[in-house]
Coordinates of C-alpha atoms in Angstrom, one line a residue:
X13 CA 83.3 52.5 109.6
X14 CA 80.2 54.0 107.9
X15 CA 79.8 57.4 107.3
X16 CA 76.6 59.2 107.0
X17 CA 74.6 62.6 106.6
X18 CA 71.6 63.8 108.5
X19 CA 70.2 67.2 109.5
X20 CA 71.9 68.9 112.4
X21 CA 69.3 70.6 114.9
X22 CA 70.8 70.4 118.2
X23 CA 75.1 71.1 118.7
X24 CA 77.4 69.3 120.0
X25 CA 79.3 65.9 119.7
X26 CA 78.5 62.8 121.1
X27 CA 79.4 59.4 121.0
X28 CA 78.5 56.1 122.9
X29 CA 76.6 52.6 122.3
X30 CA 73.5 52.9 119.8
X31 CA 70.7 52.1 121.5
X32 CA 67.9 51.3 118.7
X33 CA 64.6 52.1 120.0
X34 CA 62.2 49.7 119.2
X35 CA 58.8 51.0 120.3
X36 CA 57.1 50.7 116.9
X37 CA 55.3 48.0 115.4
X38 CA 54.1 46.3 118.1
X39 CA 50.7 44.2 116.8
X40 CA 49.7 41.9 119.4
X41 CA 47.7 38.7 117.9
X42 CA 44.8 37.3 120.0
X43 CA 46.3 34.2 122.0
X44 CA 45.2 32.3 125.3
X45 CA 46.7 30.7 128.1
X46 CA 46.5 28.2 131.2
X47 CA 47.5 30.0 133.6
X48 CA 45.7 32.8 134.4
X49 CA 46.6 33.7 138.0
X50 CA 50.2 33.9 136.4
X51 CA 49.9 36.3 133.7
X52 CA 47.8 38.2 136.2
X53 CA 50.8 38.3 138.3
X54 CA 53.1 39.7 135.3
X55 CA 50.8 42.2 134.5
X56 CA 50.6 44.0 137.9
X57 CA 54.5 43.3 138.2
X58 CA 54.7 45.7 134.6
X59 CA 52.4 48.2 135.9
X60 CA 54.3 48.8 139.2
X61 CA 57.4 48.9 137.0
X62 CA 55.5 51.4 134.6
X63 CA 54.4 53.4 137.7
X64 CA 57.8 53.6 139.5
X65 CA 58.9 55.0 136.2
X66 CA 56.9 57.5 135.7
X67 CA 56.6 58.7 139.2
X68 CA 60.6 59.1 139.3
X69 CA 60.1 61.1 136.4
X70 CA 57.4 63.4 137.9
X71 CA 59.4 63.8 141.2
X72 CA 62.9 64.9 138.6
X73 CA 61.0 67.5 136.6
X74 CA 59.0 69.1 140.1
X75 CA 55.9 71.4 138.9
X76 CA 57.0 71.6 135.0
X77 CA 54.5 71.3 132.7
X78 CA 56.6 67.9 131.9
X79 CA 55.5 66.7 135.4
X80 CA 52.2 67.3 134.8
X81 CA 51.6 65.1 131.7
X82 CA 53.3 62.0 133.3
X83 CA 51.0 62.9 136.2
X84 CA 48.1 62.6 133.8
X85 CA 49.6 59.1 132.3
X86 CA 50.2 57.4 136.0
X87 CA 46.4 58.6 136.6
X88 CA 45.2 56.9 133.5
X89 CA 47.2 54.0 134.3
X90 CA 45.7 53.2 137.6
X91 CA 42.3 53.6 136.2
X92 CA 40.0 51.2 138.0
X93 CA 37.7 50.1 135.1
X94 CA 40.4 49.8 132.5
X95 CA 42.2 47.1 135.3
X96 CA 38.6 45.9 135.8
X97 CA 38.4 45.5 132.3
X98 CA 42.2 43.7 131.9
X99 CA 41.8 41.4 134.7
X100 CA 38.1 40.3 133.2
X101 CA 40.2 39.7 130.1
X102 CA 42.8 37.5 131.4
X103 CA 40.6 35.0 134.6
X104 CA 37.3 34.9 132.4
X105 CA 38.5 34.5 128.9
X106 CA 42.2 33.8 129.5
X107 CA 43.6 35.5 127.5
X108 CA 47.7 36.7 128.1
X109 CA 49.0 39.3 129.4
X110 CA 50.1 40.8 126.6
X111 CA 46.6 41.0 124.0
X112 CA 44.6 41.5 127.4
X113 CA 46.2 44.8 128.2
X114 CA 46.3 45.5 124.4
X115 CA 43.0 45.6 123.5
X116 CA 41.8 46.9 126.4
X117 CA 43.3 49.7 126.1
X118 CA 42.9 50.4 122.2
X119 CA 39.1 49.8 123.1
X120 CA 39.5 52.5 125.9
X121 CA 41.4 54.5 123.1
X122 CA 39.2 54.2 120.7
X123 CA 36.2 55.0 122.5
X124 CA 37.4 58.6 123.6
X125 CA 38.1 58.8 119.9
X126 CA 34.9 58.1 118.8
X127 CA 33.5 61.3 121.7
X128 CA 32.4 64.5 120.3
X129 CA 34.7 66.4 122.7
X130 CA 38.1 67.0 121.0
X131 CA 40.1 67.1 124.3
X132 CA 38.7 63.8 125.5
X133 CA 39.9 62.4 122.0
X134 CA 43.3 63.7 122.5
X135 CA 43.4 61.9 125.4
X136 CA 43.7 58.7 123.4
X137 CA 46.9 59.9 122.5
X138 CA 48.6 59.2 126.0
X139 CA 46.3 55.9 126.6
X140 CA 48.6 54.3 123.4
X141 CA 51.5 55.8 125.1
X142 CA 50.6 53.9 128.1
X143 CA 50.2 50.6 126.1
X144 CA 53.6 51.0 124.7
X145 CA 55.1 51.9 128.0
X146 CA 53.1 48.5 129.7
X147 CA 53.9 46.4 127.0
X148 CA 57.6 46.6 126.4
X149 CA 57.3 46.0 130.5
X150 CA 55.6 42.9 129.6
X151 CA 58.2 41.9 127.1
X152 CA 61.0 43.1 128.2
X153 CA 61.4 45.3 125.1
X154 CA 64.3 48.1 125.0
X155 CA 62.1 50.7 125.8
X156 CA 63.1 54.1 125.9
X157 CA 63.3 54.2 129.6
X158 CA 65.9 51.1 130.0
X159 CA 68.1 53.2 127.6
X160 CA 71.7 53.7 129.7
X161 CA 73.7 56.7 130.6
X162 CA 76.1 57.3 128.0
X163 CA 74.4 55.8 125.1
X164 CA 73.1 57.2 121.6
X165 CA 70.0 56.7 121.0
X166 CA 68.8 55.7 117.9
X167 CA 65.1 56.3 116.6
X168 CA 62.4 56.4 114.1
X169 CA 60.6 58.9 115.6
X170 CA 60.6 60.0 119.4
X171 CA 57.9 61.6 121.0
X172 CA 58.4 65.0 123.5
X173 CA 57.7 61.7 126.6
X174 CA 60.0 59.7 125.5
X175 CA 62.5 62.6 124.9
X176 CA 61.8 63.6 128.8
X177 CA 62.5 59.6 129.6
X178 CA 65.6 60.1 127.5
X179 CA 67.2 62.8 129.4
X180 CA 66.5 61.0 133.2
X181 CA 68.5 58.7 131.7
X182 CA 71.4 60.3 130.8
X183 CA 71.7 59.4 127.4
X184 CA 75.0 61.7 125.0
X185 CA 73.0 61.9 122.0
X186 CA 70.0 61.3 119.4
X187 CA 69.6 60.2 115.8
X188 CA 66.0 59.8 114.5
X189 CA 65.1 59.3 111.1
X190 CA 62.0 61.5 111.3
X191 CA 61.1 64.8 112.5
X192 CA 62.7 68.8 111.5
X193 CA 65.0 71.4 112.9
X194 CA 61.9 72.7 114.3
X195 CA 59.8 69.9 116.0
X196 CA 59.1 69.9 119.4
X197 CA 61.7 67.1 120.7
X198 CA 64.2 69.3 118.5
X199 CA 63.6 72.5 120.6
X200 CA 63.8 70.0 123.8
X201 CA 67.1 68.7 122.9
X202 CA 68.9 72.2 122.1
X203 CA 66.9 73.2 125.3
X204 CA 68.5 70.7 127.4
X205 CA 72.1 71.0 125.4
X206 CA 71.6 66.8 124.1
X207 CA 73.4 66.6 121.0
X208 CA 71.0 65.7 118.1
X209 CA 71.1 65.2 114.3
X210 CA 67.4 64.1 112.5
X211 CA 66.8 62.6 108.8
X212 CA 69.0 59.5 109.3
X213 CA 67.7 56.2 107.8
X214 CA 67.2 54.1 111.2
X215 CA 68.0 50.9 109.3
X216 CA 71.9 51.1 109.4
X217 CA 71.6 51.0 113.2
X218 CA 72.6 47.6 116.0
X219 CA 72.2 47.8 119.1
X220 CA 75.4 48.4 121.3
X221 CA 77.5 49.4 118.2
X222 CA 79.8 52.2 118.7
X223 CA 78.3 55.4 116.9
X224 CA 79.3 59.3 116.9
X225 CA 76.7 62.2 115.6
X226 CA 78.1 65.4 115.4
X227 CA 75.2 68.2 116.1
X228 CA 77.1 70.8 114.5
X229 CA 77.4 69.4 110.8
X230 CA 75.0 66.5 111.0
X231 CA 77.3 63.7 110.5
X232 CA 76.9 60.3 111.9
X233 CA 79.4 58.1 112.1
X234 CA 78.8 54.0 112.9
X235 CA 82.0 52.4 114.5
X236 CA 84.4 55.2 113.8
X237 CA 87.8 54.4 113.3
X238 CA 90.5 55.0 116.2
X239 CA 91.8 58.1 113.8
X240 CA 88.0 59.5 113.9
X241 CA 87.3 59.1 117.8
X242 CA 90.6 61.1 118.6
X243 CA 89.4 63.8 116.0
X244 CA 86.3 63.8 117.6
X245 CA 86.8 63.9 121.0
X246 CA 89.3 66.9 120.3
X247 CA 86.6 68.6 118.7
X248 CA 84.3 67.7 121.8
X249 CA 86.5 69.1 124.0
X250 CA 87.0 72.1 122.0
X251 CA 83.2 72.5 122.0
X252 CA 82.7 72.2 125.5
X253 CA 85.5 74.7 126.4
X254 CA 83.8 77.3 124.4
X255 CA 80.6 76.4 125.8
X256 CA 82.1 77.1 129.2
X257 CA 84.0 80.5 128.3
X258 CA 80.4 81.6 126.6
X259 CA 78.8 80.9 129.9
X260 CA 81.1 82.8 132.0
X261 CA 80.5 85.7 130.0
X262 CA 77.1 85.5 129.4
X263 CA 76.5 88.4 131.7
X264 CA 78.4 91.0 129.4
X265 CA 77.1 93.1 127.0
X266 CA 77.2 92.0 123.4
X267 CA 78.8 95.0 121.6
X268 CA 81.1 95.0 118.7
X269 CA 84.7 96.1 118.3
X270 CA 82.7 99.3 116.4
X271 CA 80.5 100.3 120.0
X272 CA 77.6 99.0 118.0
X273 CA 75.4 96.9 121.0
X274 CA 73.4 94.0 120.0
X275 CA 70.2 92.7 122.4
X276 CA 71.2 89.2 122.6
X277 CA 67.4 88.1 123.7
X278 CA 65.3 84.6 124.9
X279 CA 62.7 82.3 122.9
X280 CA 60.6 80.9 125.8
X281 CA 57.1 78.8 125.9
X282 CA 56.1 79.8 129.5
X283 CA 56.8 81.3 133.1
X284 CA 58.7 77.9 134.1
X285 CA 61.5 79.1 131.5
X286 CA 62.0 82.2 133.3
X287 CA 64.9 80.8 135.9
X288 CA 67.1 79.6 132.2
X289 CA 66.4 82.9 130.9
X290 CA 67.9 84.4 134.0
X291 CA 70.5 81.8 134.8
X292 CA 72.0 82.3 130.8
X293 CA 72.2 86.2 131.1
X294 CA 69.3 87.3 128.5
X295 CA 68.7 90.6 127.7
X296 CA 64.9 90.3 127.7
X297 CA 62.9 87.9 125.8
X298 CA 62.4 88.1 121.9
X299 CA 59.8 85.4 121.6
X300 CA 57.1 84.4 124.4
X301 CA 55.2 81.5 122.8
X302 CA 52.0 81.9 124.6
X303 CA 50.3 78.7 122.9
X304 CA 51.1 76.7 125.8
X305 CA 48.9 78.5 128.0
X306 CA 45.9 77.3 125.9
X307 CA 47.1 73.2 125.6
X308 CA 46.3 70.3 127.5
X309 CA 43.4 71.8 129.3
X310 CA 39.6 71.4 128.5
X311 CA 38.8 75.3 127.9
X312 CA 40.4 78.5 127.4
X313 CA 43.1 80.2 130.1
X314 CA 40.9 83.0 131.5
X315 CA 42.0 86.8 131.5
X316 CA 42.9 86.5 135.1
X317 CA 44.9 83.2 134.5
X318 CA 47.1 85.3 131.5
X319 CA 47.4 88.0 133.2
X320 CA 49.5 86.3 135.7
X321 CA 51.6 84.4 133.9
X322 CA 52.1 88.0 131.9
X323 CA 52.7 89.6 135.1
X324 CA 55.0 87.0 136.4
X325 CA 57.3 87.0 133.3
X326 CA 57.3 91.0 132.8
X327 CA 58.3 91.0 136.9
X328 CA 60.6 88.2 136.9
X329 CA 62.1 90.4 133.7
X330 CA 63.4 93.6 136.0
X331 CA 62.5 96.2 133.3
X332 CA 64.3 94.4 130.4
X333 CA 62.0 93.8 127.4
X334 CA 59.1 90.7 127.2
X335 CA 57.9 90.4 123.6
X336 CA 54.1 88.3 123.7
X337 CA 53.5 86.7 121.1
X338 CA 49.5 86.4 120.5
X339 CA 47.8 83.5 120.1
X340 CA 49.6 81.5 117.0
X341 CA 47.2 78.5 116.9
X342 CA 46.1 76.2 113.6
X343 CA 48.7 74.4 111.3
X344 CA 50.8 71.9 113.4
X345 CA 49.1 74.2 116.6
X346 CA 46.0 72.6 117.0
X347 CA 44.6 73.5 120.4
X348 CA 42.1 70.8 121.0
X349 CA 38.7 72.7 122.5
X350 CA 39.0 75.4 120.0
X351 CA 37.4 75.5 116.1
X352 CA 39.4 74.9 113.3
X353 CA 38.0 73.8 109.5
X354 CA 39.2 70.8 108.0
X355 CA 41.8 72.6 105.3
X356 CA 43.8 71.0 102.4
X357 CA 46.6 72.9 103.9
X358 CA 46.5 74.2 107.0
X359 CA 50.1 76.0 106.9
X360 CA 48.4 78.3 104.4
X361 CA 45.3 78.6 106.1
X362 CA 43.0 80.3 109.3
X363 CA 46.5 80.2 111.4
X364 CA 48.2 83.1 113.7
X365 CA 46.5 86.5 113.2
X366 CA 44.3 85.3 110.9
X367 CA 42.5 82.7 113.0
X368 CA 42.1 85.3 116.3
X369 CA 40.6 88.1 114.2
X370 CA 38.0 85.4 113.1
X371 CA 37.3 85.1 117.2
X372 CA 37.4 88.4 118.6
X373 CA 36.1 87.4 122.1
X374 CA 39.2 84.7 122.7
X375 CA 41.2 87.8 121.1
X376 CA 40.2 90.6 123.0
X377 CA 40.8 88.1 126.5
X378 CA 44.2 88.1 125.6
X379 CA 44.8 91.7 124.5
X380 CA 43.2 92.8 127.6
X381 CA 45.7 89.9 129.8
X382 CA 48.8 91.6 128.3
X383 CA 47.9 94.8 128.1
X384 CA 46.9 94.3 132.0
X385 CA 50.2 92.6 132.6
X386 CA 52.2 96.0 130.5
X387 CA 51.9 97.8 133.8
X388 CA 54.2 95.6 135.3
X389 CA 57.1 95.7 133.1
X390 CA 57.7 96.6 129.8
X391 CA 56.4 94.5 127.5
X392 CA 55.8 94.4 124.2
X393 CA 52.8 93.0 121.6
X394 CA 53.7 90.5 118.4
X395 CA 51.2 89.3 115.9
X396 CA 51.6 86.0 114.0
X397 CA 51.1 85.1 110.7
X398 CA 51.1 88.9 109.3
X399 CA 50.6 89.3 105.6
X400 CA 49.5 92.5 104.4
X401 CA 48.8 96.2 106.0
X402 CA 45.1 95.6 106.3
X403 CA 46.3 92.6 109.0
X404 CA 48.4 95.3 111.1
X405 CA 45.5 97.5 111.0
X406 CA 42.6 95.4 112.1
X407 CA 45.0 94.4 114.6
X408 CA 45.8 97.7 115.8
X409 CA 42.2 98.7 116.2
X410 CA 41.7 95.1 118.4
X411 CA 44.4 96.9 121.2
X412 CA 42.0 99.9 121.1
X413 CA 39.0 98.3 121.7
X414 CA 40.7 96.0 124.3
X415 CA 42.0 98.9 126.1
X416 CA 38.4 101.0 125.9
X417 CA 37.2 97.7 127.0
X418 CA 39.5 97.9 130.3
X419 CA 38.8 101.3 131.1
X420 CA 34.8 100.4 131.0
X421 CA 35.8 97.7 133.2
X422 CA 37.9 100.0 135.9
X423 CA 41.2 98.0 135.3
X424 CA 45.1 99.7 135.2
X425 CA 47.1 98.9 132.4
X426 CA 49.8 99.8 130.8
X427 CA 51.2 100.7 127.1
X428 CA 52.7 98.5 124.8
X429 CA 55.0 98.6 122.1
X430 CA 53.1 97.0 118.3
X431 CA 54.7 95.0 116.3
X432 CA 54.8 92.2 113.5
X433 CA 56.1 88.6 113.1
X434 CA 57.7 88.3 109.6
X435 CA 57.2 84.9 108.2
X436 CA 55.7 85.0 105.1
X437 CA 57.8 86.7 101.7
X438 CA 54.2 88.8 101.1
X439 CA 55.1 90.8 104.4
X440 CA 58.6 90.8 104.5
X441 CA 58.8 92.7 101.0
X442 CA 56.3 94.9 102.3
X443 CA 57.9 95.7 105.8
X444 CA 58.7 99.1 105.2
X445 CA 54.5 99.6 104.8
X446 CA 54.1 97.6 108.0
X447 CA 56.4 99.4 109.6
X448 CA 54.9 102.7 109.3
X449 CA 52.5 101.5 111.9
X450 CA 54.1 99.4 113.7
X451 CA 57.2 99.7 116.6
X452 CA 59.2 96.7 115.7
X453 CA 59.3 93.4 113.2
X454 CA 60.7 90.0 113.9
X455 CA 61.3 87.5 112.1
X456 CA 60.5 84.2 112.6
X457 CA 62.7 82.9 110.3
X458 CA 61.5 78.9 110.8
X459 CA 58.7 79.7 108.6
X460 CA 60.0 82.3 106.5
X461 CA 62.6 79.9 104.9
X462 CA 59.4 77.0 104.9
X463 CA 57.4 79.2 102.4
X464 CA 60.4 80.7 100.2
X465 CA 61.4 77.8 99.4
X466 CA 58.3 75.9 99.3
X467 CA 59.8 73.3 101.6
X468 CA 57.6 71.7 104.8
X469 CA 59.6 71.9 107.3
X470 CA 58.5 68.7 109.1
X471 CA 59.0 66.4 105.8
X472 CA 62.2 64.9 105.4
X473 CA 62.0 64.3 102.1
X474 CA 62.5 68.0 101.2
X475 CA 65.0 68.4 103.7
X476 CA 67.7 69.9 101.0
X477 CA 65.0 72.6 99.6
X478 CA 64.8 74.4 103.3
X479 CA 67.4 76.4 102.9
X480 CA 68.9 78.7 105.6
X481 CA 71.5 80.3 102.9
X482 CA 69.2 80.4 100.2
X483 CA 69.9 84.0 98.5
X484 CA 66.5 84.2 97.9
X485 CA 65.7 84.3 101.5
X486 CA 68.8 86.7 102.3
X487 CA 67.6 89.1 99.8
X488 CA 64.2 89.1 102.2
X489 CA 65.9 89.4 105.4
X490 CA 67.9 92.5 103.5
X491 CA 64.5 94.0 103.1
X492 CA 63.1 93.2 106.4
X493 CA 66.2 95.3 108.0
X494 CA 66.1 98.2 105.5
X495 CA 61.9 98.5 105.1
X496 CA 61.3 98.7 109.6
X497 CA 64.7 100.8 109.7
X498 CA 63.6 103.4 107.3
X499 CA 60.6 104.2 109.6
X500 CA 61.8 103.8 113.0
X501 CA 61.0 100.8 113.7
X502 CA 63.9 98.5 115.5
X503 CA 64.2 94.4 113.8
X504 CA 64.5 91.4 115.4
X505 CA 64.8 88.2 114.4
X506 CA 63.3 85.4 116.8
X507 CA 64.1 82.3 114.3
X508 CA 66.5 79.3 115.0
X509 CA 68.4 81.7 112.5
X510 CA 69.2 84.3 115.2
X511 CA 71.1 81.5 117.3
X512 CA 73.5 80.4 114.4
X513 CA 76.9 81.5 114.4
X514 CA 78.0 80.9 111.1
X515 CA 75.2 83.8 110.3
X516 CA 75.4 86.0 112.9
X517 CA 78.0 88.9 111.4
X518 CA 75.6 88.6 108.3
X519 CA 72.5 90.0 110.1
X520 CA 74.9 92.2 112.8
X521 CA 75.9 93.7 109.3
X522 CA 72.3 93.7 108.2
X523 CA 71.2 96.2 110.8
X524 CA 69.5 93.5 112.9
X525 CA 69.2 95.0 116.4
X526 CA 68.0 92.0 118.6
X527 CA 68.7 88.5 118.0
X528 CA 66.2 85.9 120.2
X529 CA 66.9 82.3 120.4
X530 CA 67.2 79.2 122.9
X531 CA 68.7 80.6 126.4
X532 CA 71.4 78.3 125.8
X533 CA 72.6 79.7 122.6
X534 CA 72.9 83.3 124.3
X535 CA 76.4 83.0 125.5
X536 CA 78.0 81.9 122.5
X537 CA 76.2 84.4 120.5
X538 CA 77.2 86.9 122.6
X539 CA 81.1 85.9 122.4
X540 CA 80.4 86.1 118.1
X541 CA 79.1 89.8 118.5
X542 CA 82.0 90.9 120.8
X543 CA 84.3 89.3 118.2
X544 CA 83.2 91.4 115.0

């Protein structure tokens, strides 16, 4: 038995037979062969293999933005020229299967790298997921999609695909050696309730070895003991039976033993996650991520295209609260046709706020969507990235001109509450001067605790400086409640904070008055607050 400790981002306990992804290093050396008409054969029989793979996927996840990317990969995969270009490879220079489809496809790759257009180069991106797909067909390599119901899965790295693959499948659980609490497959698995624990060395791991990962402390275990499996399966089964009792609640109010009544809200990336906000009794929606609008397309959402996803949520919402986030590109948000400068660090660059103001017209399209969309529920306005008062004003005055801009224009719309993400220690110790203009804060307490403690949240190697109980922060969050309080204001927090319940008395005590998080997490956070 072998005992070790990662970084627990998704809850729960599972245990099964690793499964050790191997999708990396795969450098395919030019080679020939003899028969030609053969490895023809083996490469269509992969690429209908690849296909009926990805089209299962695209029929389980329906009209989800998941859907559509594997719709994009089975088009690029039955590409005409690129088959042109692989069967040229293999009956006129005989090559094998294996380099023909490889270095066709980096060729293809590499060419849309080498375009002007960033949304064509992006595009490269998926052809090398299509390689890896094609060639672990080819060689029969434990790709992620052969991975079996039950198992643990056991990665380097695993990209927001292969985490959609993963889930068809069935797998319990997964350990990866790279990645943060706040990386996209990370939100996926607490999302879709998979167990997951990240910064695990990937070299301890054999295939079809027994191994357990607890979500909830970040301990891995490799072939636990007979002692440790009946100590973990009780606390499974524990888990899951307040999972359940959460759920059946979820519908309650969350109000203390005191009458105090906490909004227990939703952290959401897009209409489609309306039904789970629904389904998991939110009481509104703390965070609406709208960056998703604006990726994997070749231009800007129009007015008329935000407006209705606005209007969609703020309906779908029956009268409860919808707070839009704007715009909250740059840093790890790159949105590929829009202009970003090359910076030596981004995360303390043009992002959020900062990088609208500096485009007023992609601004005031947005402004004038929600503002459109406020006459259809009540919804209220968030601004990333907020440091100092000069921030809150400038974006103040962008509403006004939005709305003057709409009445020019003939259009209804409706009012909105104003209000600031805190994220930054600059604004956080200033929030009772933001507040004095504003109607709410929130905190997004992901990157608050990444620039307190000077810790990248994506880099594993600083893993033990990002800190969720560092005093330091605390002593923030402290002021955050007691600066927007003192004027009126009412505080959120919209962090992966707000769904931990090991620190949910702490900010019920602070004065915190909504807590936003995964849908998930609302009925278990809602049990804690009836509890206190």
């Amino acid at each position: 038995m072998q005992k070790l400790q990662g970084v627990a981002v998704s809850e729960g306990i599972a245990m099964g037979p690793c499964f050790v992804l191997d999708e990396r290093d795969l450098d395919i050396q030019p080679a020939t062969t003899s028969d030609p008409d053969g490895q023809w054969n083996r490469i269509l029989q992969a690429k209908q293999q690849v296909q009926q793979s990805l089209e299962n996927q695209v029929a389980q996840f329906g009209d989800s933005a998941h859907a559509e990317i594997l719709t994009a990969h089975l088009t690029m995969l039955s590409d005409p020229e690129l088959a042109s270009g692989i069967e040229a490879s293999v009956k006129e220079n005989r090559e094998t299967a294996e380099y023909a489809v490889s270095h066709n496809i980096l060729s293809y790759a590499d060419m849309l790298e080498s375009l002007p257009d960033e949304y064509l180069r992006e595009r490269a991106q998926d052809l090398r997921d299509i390689r890896l797909q094609w060639l672990n067909a080819l060689l029969g390599r434990t790709g992620v999609a052969n991975a079996p119901k039950g198992s643990v899965i056991c990665a380097v790295e695993l990209l927001p695909s292969q985490f959609l693959q993963v889930r068809s499948n069935g797998v319990a659980g997964i350990i990866t050696e790279q990645g943060g609490t706040t990386s996209h497959v990370s939100i996926l698995a607490r999302n879709f309730g998979i167990p997951m624990v990240t910064g695990v060395s990937n070299s301890s791991f054999v295939n079809g070895t027994t191994v357990a990962l607890n979500g909830m402390d970040g301990h891995v275990t490799i072939s636990p003991d007979e002692e440790t499996q009946t100590k973990l399966i009780q606390e499974r089964n524990e888990f899951e039976s307040r999972m359940k009792d959460a759920f059946a609640n979820r519908h309650l109010e969350a109000k203390t033993s005191t009458g105090r009544v906490v909004e227990v809200a939703a952290n959401i990336g897009g209409p489609d996650d309306l039904e789970s906000v629904i389904e998991n009794g939110a009481d509104g929606i703390g965070l609406f991520r709208t960056e998703f609008l604006f990726m994997d397309r070749a231009s800007a959402p129009t007015e008329d295209e935000q407006y209705e996803a606005y209007r969609q949520v703020a309906e779908g919402m029956q009268g409860k609260r919808v707070v839009i986030r704007t715009l909250d590109a740059g840093a790890d948000k790159k949105v590929s046709y829009l202009e970003f400068d090359d910076e030596e660090n981004p995360f303390l660059g043009v992002r959020g706020l900062r990088y609208t103001l500096r485009f007023p017209e992609l601004f005031q399209t947005q402004l004038k969507a929600v503002l459109r969309a406020a006459a259809h529920g009540k919804i209220s306005l968030m601004f990333p990235m907020v440091t100092n008062v000069a921030d809150v004003e400038a974006a103040i005055q962008a509403v006004e001109d939005a709305k003057t801009a709409l009445s020019a224009e003939g259009k209804s719309f409706g009012e909105v509450e104003l209000g600031a993400m805190i994220e930054v220690p600059a604004a956080a110790l200033i929030t009772d001067l933001l507040a004095e203009k504003l109607d709410f804060v929130s905190v997004g307490t992901n990157d608050l605790i990444q620039y307190t403690t000077a810790s990248d949240r994506m880099n594993p190697n600083v893993t033990e400086w990002y800190e969720p109980t560092h005093p330091g922060l605390w002593r923030l969050l402290e002021q955050v409640a007691a600066g927007a309080l003192q004027h009126g204001a009412w505080v959120g927090m919209c962090g992966e904070l707000a769904g931990t319940l090991e620190f949910v008395p702490k900010l019920v005590e602070l004065g915190f008055e909504e807590l936003s998080m995964s849908p998930k997490r609302i009925g278990l956070v809602k049990t804690a607050i009836r509890e206190l």
